[in-house]
PDB file of C-alpha atoms in Angstrom:
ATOM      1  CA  UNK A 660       0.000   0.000   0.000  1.00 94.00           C
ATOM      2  CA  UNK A 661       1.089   3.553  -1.029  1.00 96.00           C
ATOM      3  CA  UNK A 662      -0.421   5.852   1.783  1.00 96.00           C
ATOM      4  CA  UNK A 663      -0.927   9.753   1.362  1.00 96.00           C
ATOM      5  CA  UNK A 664      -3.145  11.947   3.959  1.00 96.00           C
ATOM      6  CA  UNK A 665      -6.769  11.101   2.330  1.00 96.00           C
ATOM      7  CA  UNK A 666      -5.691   8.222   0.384  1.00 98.00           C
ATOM      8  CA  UNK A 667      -4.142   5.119  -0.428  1.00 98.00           C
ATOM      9  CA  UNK A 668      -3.230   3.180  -3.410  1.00 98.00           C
ATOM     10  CA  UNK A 669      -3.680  -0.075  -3.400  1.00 98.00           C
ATOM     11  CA  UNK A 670      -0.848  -1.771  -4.623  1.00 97.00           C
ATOM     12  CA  UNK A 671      -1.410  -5.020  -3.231  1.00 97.00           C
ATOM     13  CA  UNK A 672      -4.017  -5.343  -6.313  1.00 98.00           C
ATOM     14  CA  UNK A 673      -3.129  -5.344  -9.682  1.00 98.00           C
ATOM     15  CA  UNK A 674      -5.991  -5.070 -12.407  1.00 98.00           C
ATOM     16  CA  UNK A 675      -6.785  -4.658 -16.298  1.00 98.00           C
ATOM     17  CA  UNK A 676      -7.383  -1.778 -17.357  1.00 98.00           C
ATOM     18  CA  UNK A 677      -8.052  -2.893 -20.870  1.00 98.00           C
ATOM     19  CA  UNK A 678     -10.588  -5.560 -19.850  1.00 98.00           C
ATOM     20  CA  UNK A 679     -12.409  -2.893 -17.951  1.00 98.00           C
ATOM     21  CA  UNK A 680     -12.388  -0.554 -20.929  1.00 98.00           C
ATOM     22  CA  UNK A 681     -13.872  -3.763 -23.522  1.00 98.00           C
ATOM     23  CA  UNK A 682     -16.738  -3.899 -20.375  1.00 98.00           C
ATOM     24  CA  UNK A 683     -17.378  -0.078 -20.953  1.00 98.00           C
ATOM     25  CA  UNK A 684     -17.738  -0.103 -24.928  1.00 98.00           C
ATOM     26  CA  UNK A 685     -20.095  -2.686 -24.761  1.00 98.00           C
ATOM     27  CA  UNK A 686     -22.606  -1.332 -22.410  1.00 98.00           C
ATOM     28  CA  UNK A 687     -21.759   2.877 -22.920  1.00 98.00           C
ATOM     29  CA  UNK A 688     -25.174   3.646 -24.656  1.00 98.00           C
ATOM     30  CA  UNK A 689     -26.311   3.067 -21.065  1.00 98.00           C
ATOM     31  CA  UNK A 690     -24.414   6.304 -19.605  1.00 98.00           C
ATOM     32  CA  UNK A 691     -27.010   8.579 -18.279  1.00 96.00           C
ATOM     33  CA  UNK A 692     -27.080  11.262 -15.636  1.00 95.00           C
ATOM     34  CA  UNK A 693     -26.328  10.363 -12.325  1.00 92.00           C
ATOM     35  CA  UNK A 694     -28.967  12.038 -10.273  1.00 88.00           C
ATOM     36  CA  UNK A 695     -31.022  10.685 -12.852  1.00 90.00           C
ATOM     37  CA  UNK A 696     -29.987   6.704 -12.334  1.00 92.00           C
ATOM     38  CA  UNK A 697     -29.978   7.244  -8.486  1.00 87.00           C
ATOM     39  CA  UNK A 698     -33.478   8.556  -8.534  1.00 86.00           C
ATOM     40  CA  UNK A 699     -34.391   5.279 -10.693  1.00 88.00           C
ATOM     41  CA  UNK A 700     -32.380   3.575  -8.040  1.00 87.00           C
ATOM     42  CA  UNK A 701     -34.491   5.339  -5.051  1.00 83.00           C
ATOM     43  CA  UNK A 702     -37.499   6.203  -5.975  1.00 81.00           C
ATOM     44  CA  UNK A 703     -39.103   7.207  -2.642  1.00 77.00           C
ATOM     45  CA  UNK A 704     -36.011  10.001  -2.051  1.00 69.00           C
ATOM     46  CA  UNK A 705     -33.731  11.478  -4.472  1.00 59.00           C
ATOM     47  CA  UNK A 706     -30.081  10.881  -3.073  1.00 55.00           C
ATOM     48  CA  UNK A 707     -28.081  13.031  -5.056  1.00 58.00           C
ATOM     49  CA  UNK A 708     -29.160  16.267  -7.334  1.00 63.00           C
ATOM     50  CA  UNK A 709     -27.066  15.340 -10.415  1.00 66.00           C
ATOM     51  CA  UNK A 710     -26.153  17.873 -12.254  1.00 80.00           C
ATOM     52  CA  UNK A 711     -25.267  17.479 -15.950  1.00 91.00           C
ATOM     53  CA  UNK A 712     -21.947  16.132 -17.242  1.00 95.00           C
ATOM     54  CA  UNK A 713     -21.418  13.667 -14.431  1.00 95.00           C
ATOM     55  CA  UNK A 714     -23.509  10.321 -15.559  1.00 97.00           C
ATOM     56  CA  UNK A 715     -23.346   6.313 -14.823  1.00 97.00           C
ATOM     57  CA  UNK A 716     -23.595   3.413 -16.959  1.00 98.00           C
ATOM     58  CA  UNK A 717     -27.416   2.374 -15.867  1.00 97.00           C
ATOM     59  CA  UNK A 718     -26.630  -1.257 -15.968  1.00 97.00           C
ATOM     60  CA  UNK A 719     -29.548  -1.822 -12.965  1.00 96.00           C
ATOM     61  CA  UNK A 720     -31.716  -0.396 -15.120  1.00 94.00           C
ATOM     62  CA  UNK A 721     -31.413  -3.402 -17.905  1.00 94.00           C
ATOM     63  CA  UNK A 722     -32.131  -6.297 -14.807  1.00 93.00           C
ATOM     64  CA  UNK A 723     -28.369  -6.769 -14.337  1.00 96.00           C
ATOM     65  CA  UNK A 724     -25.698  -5.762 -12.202  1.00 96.00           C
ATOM     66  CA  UNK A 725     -21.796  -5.370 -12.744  1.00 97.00           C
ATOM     67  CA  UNK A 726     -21.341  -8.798 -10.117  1.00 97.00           C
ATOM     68  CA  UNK A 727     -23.210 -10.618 -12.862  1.00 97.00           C
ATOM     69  CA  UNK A 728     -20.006  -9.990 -15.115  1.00 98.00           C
ATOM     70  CA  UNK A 729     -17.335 -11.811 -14.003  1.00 98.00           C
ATOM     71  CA  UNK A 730     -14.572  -8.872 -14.717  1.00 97.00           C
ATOM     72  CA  UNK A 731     -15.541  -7.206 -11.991  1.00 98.00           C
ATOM     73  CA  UNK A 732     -17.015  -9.795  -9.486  1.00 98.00           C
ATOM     74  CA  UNK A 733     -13.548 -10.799  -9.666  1.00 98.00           C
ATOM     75  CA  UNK A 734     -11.740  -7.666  -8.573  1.00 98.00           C
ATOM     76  CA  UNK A 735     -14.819  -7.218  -5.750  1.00 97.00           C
ATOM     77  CA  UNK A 736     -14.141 -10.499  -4.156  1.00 97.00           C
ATOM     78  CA  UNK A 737     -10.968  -9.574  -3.642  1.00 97.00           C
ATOM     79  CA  UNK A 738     -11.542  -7.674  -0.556  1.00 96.00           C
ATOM     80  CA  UNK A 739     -12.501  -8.839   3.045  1.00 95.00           C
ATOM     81  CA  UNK A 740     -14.972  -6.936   2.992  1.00 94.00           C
ATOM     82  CA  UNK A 741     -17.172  -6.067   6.580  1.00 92.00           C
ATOM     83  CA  UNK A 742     -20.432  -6.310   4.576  1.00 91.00           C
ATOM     84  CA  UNK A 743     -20.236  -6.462   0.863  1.00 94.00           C
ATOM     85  CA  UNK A 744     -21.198  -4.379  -1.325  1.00 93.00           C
ATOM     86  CA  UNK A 745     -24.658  -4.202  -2.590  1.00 91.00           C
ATOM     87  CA  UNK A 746     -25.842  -4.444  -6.195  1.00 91.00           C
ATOM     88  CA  UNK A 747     -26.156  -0.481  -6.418  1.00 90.00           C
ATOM     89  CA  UNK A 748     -22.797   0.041  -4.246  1.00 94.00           C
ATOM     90  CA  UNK A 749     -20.957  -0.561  -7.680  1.00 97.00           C
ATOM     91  CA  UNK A 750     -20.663   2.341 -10.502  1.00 96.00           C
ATOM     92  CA  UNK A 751     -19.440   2.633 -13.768  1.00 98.00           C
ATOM     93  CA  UNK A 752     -18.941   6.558 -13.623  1.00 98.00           C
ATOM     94  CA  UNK A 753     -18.705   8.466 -16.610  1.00 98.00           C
ATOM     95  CA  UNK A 754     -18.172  12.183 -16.146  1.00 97.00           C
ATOM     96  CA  UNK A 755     -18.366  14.911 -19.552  1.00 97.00           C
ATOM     97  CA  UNK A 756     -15.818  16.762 -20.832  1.00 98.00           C
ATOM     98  CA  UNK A 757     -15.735  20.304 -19.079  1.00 97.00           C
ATOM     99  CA  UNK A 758     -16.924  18.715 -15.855  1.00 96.00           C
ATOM    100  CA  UNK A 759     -15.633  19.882 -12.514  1.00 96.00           C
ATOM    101  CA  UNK A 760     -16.991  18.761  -9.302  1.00 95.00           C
ATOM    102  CA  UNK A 761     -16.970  20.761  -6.440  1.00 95.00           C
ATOM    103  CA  UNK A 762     -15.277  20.033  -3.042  1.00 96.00           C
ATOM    104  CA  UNK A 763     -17.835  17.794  -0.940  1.00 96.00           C
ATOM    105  CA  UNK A 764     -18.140  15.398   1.431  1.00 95.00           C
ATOM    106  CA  UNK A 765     -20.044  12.530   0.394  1.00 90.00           C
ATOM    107  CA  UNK A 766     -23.594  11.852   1.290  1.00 83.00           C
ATOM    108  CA  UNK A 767     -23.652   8.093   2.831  1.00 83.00           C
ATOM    109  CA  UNK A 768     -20.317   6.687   1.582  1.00 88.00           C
ATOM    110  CA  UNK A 769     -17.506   6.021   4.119  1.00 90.00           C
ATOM    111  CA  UNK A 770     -15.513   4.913   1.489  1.00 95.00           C
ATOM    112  CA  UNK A 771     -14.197   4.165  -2.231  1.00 96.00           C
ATOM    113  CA  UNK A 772     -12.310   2.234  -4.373  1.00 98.00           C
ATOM    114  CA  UNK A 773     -11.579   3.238  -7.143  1.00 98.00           C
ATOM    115  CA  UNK A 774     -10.499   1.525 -10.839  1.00 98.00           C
ATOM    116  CA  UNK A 775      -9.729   4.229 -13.417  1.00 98.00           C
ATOM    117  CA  UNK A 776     -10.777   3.029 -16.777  1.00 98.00           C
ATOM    118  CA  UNK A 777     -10.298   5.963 -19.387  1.00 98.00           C
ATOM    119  CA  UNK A 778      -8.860   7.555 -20.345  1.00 98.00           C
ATOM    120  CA  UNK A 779      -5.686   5.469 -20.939  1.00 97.00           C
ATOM    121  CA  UNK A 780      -3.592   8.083 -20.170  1.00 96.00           C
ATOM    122  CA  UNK A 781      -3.493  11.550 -18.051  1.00 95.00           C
ATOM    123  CA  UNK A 782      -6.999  10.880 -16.650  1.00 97.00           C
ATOM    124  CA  UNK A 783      -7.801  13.695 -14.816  1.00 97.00           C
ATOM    125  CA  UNK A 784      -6.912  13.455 -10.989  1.00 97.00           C
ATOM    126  CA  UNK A 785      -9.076  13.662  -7.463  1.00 98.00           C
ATOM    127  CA  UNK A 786      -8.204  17.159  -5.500  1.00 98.00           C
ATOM    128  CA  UNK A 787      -8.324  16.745  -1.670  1.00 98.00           C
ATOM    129  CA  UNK A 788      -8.964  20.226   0.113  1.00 98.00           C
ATOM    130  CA  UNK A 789      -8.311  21.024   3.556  1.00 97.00           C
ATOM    131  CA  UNK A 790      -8.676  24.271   6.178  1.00 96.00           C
ATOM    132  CA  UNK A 791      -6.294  24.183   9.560  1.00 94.00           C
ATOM    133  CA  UNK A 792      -8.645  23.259  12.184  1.00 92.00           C
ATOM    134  CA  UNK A 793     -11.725  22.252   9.918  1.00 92.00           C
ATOM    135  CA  UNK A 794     -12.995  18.773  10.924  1.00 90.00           C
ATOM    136  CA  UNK A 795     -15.289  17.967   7.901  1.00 92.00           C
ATOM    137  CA  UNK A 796     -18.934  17.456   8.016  1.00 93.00           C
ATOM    138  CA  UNK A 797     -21.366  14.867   6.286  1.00 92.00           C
ATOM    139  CA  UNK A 798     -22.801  15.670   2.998  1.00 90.00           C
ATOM    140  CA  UNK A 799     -21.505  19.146   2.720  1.00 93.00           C
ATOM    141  CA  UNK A 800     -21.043  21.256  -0.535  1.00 93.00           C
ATOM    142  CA  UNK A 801     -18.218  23.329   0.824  1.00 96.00           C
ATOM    143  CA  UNK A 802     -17.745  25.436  -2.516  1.00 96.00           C
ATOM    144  CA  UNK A 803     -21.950  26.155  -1.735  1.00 94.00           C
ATOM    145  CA  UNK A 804     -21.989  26.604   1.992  1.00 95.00           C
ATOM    146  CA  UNK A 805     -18.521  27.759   2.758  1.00 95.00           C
ATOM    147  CA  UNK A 806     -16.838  29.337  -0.255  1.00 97.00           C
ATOM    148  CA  UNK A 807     -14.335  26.885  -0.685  1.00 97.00           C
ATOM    149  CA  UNK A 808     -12.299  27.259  -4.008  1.00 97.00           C
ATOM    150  CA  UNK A 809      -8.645  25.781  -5.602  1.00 97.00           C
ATOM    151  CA  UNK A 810      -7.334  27.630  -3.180  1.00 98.00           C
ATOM    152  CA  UNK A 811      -8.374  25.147  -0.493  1.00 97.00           C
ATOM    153  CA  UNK A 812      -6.809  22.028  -2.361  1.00 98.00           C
ATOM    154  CA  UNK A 813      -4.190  20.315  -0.433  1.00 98.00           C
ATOM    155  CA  UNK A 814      -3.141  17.884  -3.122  1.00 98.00           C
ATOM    156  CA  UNK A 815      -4.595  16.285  -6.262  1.00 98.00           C
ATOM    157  CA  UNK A 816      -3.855  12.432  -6.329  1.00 98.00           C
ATOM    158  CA  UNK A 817      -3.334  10.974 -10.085  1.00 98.00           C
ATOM    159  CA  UNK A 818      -4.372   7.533 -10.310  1.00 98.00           C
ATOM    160  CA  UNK A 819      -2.561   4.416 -10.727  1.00 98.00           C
ATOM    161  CA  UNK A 820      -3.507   2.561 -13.560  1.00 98.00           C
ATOM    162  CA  UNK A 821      -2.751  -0.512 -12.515  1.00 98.00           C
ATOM    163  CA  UNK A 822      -3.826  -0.465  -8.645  1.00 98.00           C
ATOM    164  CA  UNK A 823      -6.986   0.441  -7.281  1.00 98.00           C
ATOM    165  CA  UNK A 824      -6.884   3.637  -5.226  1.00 98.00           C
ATOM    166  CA  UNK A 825      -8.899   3.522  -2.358  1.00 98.00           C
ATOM    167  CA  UNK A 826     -10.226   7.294  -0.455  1.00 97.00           C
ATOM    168  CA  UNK A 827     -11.754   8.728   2.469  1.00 96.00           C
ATOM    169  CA  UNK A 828     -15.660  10.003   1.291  1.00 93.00           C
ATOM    170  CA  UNK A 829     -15.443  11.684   4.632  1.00 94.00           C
ATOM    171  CA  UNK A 830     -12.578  13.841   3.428  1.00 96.00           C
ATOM    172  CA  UNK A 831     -13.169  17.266   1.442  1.00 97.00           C
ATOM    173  CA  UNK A 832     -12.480  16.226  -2.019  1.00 97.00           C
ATOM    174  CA  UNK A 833     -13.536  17.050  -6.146  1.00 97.00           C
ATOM    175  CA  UNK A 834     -12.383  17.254  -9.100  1.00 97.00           C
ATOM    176  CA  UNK A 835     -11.025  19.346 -11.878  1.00 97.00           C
ATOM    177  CA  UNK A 836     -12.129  20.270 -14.814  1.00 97.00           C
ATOM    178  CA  UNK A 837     -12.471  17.214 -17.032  1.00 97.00           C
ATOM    179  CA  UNK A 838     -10.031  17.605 -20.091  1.00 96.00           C
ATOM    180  CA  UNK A 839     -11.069  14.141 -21.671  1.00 96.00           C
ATOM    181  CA  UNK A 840     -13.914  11.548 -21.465  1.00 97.00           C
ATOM    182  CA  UNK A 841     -13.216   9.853 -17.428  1.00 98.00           C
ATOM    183  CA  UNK A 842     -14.966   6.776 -16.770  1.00 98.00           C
ATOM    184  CA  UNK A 843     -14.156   4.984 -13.473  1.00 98.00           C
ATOM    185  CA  UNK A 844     -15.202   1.915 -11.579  1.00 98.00           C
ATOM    186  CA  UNK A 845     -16.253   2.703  -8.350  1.00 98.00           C
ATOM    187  CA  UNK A 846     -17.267   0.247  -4.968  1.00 97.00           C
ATOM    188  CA  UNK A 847     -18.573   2.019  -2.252  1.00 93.00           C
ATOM    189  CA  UNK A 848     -18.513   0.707   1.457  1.00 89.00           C
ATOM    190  CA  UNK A 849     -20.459   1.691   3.874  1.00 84.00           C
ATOM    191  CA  UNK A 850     -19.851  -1.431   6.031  1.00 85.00           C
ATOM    192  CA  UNK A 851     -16.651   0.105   7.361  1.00 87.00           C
ATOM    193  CA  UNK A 852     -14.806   3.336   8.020  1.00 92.00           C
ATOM    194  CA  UNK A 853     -12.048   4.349   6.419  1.00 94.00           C
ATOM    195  CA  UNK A 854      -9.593   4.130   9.182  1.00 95.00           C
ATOM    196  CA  UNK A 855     -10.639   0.561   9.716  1.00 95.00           C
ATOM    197  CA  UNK A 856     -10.078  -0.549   6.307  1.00 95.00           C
ATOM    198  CA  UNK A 857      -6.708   0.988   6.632  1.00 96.00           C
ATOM    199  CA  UNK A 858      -5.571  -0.754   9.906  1.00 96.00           C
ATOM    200  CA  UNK A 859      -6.947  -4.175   7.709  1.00 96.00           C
ATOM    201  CA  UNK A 860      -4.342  -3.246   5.105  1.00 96.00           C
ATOM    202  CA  UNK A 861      -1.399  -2.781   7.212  1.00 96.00           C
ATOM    203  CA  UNK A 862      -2.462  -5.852   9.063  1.00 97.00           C
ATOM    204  CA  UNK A 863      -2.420  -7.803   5.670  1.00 96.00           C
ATOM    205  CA  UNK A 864      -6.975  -8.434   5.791  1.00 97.00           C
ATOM    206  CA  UNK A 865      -8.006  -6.106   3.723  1.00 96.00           C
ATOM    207  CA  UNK A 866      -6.782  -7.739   0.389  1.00 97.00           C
ATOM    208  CA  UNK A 867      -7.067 -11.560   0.558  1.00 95.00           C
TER     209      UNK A 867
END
């Protein structure tokens, strides 16, 4: 494992790229907004306001899921995890050129893990912010409610393309301005915190 301040990469897994990519091509004229998949997803309460340019493959939407296709059921059972992840715990994300996504805290997710897919090469990075003394709070648009800008970023992490980088959702964290098409496959825990999936990967549990 490769540990920064809000992140780690997960070196300790090793995945294809390319096979993730063939997955992608083949099921792409299912991208559609985000909020717009989640409400689909939730009917009774709309989890996330999407706004446009950052979008989902819909897979649920066709009676599937991404654990029916063994590419990625592989790479999920790979973990230990505390309670695995649910059918709509797994996104293909797919975010528009000219998207940027504000600094945030994320709504229910403790955690991620995330598989970049495209593009190939230079895919735009994550930006963590931070403020001395700030202890973030849940679900909290700090661009919106705070007037947090680039100024705030304490790093941007560039993904590994060939290990899984795994980040705190309770950490203040968006992302630039898409320069190309960025699709990435995301698991989301909510079984376990962050810290104790990190004390699992120094103790060798995490990954089995």
């Amino acid at each position: 494992m490769k540990q920064g301040k809000f992140h780690v990469e997960i070196d300790e897994v090793t995945y294809d790229r390319q096979e993730l990519e063939d997955l992608y091509q083949q099921h792409k004229h299912l991208v559609m907004n985000f909020g717009d998949y989640m409400q689909f997803l939730h009917p009774e309460k709309r989890e996330f306001k999407g706004r446009p340019g950052m979008n989902a493959v819909g897979i649920l939407r066709e009676g599937k899921s991404w654990l029916d296709f063994p590419v990625i059921k592989k790479y999920v059972d790979m973990f230990n995890w505390d309670i695995y992840p649910g059918l709509d715990h797994i996104d293909m994300l797919h975010y528009d050129v000219g998207y940027k996504f504000h600094p945030h805290t994320d709504h229910f997710m403790n955690l991620a893990i995330m598989f970049p897919i495209l593009p190939a090469n230079d895919i735009t990075p994550i930006s963590f912010f931070s403020r001395e003394g700030i202890e973030p709070e849940r679900n909290i648009n700090y661009e919106k409610k705070y007037g947090w800008t680039d100024d705030d970023i304490d790093y941007l992490h560039h993904y590994s393309m060939e290990h899984p980088t795994m980040f705190n959702g309770m950490a203040v964290h968006g992302v630039p301005e898409i320069t190309q098409e960025r699709v990435i496959l995301r698991m989301k825990c909510l079984g376990e915190t962050y810290d104790s999936a990190i004390e699992k990967l120094k103790a060798g549990t995490f990954v089995k």
